[in-house]
mmCIF file of C-alpha atoms and ligand atoms in Angstrom:
data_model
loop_
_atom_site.group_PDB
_atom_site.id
_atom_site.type_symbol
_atom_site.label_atom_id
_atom_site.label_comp_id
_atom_site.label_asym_id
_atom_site.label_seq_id
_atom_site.Cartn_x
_atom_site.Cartn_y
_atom_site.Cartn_z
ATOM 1 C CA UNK D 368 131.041 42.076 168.902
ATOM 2 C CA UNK D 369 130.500 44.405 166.256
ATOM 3 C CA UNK D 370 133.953 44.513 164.918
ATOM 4 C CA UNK D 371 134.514 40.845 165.235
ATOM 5 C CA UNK D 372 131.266 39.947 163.623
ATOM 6 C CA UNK D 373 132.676 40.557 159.606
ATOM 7 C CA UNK D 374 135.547 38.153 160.500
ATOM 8 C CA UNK D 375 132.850 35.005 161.522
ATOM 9 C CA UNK D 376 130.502 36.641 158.476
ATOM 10 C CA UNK D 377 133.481 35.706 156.100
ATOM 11 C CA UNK D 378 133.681 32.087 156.946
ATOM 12 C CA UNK D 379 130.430 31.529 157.241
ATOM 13 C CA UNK D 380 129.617 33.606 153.520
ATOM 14 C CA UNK D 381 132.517 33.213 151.641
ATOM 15 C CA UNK D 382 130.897 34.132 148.521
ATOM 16 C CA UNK D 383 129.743 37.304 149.502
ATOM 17 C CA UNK D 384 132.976 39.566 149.235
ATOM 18 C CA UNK D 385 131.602 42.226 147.304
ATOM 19 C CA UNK D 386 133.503 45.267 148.221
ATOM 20 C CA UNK D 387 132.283 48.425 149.593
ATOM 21 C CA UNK D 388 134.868 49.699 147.392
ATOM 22 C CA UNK D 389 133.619 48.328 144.663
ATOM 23 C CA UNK D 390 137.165 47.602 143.454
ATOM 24 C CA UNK D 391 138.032 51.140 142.255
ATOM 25 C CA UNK D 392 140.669 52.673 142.778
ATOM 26 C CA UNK D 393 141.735 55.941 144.109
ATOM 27 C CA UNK D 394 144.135 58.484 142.382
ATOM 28 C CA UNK D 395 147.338 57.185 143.750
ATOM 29 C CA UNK D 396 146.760 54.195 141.873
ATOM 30 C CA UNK D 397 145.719 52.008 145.007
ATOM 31 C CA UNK D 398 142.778 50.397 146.362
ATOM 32 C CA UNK D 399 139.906 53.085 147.593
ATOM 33 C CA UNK D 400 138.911 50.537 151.189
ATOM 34 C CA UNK D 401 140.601 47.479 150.077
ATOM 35 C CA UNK D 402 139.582 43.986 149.701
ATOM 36 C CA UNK D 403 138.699 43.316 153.217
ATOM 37 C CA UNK D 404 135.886 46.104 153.464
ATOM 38 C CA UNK D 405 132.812 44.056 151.917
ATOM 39 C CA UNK D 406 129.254 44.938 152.460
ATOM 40 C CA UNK D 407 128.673 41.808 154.047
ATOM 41 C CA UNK D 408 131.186 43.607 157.150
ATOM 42 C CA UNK D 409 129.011 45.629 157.122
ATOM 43 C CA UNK D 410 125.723 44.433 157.277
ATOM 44 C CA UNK D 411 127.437 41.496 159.706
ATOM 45 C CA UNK D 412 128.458 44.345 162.204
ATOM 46 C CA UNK D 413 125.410 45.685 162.167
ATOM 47 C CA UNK D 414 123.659 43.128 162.941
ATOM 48 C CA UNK D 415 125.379 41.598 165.431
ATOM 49 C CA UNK D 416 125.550 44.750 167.365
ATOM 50 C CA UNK D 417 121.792 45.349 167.315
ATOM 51 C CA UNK D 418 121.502 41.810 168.559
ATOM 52 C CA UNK D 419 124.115 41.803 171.460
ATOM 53 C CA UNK D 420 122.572 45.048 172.432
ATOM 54 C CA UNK D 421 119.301 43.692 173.057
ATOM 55 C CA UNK D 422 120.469 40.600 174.390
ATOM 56 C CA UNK D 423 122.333 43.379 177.318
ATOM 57 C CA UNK D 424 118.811 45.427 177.412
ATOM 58 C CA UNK D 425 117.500 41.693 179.214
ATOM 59 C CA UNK D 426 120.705 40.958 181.333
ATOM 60 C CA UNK D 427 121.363 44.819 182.384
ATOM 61 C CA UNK D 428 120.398 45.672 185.889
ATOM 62 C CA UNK D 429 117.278 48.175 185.333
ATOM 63 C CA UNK D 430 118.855 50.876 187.806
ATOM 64 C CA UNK D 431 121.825 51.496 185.654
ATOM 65 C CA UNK D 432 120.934 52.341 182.556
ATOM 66 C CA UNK D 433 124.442 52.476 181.047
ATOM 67 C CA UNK D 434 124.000 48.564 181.124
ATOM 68 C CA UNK D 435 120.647 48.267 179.202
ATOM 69 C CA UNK D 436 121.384 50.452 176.812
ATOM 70 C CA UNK D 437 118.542 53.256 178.319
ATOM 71 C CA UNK D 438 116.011 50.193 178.344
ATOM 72 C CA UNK D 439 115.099 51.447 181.384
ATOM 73 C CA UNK D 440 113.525 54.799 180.357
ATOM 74 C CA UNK D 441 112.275 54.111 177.104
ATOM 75 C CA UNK D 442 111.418 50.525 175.183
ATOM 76 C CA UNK D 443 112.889 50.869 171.700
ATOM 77 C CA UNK D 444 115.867 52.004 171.954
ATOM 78 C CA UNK D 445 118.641 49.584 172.653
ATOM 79 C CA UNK D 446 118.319 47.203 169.421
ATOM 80 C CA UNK D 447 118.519 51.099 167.652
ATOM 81 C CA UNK D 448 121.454 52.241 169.452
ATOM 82 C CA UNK D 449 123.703 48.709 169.508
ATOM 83 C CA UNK D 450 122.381 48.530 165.517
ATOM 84 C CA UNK D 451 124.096 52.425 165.524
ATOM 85 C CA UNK D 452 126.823 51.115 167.338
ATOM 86 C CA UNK D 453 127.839 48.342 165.467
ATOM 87 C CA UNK D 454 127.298 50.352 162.089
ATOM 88 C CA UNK D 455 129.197 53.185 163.229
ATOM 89 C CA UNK D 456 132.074 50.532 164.165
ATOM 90 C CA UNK D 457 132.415 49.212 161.011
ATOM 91 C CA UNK D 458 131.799 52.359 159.193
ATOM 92 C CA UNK D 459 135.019 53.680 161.181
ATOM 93 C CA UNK D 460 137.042 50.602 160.298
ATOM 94 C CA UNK D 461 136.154 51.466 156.628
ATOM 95 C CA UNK D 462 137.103 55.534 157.326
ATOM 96 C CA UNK D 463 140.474 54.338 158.759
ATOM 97 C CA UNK D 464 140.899 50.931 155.890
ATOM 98 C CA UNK D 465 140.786 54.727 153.328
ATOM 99 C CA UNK D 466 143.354 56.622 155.456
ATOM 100 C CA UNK D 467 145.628 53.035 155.525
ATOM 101 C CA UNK D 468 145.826 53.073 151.797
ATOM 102 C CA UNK D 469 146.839 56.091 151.725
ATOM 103 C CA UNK D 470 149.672 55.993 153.833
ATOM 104 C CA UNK D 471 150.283 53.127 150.946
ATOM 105 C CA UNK D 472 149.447 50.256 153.976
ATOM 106 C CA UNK D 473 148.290 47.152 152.420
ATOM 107 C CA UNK D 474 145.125 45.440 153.754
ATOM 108 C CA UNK D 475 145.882 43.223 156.773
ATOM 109 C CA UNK D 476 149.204 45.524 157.935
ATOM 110 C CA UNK D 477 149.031 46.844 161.339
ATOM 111 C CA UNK D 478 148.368 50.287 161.646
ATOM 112 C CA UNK D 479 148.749 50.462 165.681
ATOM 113 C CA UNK D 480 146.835 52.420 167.299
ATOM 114 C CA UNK D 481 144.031 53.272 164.059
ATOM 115 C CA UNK D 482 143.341 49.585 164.005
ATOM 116 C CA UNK D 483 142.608 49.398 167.769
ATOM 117 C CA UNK D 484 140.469 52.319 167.850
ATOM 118 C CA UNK D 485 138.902 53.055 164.633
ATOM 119 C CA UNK D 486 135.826 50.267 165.397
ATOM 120 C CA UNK D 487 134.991 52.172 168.998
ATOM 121 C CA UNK D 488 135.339 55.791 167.604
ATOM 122 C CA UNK D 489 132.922 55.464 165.323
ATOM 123 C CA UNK D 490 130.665 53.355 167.339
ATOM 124 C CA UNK D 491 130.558 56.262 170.247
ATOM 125 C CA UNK D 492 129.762 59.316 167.305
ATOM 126 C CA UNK D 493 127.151 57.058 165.523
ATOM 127 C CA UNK D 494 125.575 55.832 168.834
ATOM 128 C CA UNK D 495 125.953 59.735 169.792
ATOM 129 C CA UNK D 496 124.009 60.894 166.511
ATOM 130 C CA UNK D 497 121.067 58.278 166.776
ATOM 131 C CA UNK D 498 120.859 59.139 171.046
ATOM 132 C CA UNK D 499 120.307 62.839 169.420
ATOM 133 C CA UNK D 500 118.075 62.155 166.926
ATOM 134 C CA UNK D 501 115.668 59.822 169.437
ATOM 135 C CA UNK D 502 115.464 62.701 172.080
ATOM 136 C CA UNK D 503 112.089 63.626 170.835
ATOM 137 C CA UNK D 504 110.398 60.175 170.395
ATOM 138 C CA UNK D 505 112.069 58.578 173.782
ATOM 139 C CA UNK D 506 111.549 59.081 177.442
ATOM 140 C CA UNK D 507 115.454 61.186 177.517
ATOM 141 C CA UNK D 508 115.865 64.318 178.372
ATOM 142 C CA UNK D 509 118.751 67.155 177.505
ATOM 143 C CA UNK D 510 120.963 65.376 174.942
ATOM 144 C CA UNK D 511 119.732 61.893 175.707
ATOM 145 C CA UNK D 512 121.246 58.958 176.192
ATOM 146 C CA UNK D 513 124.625 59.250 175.272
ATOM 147 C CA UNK D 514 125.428 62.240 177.298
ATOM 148 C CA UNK D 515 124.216 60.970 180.609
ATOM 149 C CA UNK D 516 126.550 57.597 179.835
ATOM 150 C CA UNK D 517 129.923 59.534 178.639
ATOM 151 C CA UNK D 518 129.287 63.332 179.336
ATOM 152 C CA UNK D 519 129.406 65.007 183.181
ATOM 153 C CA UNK D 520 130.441 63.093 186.276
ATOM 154 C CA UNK D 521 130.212 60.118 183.705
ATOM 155 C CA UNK D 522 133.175 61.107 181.379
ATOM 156 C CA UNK D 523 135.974 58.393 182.871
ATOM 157 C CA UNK D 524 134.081 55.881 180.419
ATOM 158 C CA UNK D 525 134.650 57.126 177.754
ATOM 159 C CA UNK D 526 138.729 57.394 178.585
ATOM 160 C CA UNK D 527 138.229 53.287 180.364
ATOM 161 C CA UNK D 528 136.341 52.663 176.920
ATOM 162 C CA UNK D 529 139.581 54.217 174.549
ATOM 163 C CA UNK D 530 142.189 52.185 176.747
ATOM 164 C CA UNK D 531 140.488 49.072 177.543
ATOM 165 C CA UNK D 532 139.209 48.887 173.733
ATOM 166 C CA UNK D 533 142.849 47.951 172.006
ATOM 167 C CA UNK D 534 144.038 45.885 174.767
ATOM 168 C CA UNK D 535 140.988 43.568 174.484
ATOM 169 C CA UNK D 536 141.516 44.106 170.743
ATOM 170 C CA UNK D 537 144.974 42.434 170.815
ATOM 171 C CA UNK D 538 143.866 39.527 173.102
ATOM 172 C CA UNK D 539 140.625 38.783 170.591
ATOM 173 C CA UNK D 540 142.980 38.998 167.896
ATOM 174 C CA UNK D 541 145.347 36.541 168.996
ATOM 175 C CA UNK D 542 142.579 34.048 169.765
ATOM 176 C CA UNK D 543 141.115 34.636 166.495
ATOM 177 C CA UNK D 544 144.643 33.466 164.941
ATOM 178 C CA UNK D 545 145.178 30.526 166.998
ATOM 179 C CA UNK D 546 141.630 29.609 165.978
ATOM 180 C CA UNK D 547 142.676 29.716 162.630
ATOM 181 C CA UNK D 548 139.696 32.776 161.954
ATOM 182 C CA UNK D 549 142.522 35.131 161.268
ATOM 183 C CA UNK D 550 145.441 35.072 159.175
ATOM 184 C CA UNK D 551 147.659 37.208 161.368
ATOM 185 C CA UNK D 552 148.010 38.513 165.186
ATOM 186 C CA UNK D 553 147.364 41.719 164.847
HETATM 187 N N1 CTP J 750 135.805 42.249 156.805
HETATM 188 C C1 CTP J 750 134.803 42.376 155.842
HETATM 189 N N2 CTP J 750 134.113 43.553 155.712
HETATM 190 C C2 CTP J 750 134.382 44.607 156.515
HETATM 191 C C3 CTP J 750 135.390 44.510 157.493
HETATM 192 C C4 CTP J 750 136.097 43.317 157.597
HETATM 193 O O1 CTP J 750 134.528 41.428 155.101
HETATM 194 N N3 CTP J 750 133.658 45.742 156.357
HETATM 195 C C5 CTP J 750 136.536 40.958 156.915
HETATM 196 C C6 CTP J 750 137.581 40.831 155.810
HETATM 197 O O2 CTP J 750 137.660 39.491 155.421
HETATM 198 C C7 CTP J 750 138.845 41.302 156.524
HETATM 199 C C8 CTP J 750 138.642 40.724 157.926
HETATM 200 O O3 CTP J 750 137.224 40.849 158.141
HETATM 201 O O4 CTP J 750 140.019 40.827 155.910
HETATM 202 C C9 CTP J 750 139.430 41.424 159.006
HETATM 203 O O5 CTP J 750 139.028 42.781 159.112
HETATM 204 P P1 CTP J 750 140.053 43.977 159.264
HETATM 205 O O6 CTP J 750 141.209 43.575 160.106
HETATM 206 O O7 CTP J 750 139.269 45.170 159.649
HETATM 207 O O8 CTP J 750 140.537 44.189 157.722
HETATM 208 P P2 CTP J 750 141.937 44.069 157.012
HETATM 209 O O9 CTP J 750 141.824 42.983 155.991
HETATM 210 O O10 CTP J 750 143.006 43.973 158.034
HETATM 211 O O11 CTP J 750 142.039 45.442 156.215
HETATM 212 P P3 CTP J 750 142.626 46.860 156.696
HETATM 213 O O12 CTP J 750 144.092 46.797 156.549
HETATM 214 O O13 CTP J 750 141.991 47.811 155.741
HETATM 215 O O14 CTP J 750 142.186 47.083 158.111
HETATM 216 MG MG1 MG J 751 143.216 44.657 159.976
#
């Protein structure tokens, strides 16, 4: 939702394209993030990550707490960690949009499999650095929340997460052209 979210943002805001980047450019003499990585992304993402996690938090079953975002043992947290998710998602779309210029990519090229997997990546080690840092004020124990959904006997989601991730990111993508949101496939 998170990754999507900066695509809907730009219809609905066209105005607002102020880039991340702030236009500069880096030494090679091409764009720093590129046109397409505007704040509004970013605050978009955010946003709509935070939201979709606390619409989960209601919908989750209680007894699994991998689908209420921890909800279940403590009452803040799942607005926090989808709001770390989604920042962390398009925070790695920007980290891999800086890596794509450099390989001298233009915004919009496909980059396959950075494009796929740059949003989830840096979902998982932002949602893993706010599940540390809310040990202390939350109900979690050991290294909270994170490592009881994707550490131990739990670690086969986080390989169903990296493979399921750019396969659903191809379909979305190809309903988001046919719907006109996006102006290629990919
Ligand atoms: N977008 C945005 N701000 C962001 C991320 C995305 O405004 N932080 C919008 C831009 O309009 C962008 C579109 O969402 O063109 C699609 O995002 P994405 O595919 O990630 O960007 P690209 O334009 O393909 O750029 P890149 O090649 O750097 O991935
Ligand atoms: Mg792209």
């Amino acid at each position: 939702m998170a990754n999507m979210a900066p695509v809907f943002a730009m219809k609905l805001f066209p105005g607002w394209n102020a880039r991340i980047d702030g236009g500069r450019e880096w030494k090679d003499g091409r764009a720093i993030l590129g046109a397409g990585k505007t704040w509004r992304g970013l605050v978009a993402g955010s946003l709509l990550g935070s939201l979709t996690a606390f619409a989960q938090s209601f919908i989750g079953s209680t007894d699994v707490p991998f689908n209420d975002f921890g909800a279940s043992y403590t009452a803040a947290a799942p607005w926090l960690l989808g709001l770390g998710l989604g920042f962390g998602a398009i925070v790695g779309d920007a980290v891999k949009s800086f890596f794509k210029r450099r390989t001298g990519r233009e915004g919009g090229a496909p980059w396959v499999p950075f494009d796929q997997l740059d949003f989830v990546v840096g979902g998982l080690l932002f949602a893993l650095v706010l599940s540390l840092l809310l040990v202390p004020f939350t109900a979690w124990t050991g290294l909270g929340w994170w490592a009881d959904e994707f550490l131990g006997a739990n670690w086969p989601r986080l390989v169903i997460l990296l493979l399921a991730t750019p396969l659903l990111h191809f379909v979305v993508n190809i309903i988001g052209y046919k719907l006109k949101l996006k102006k290629v496939p990919w």
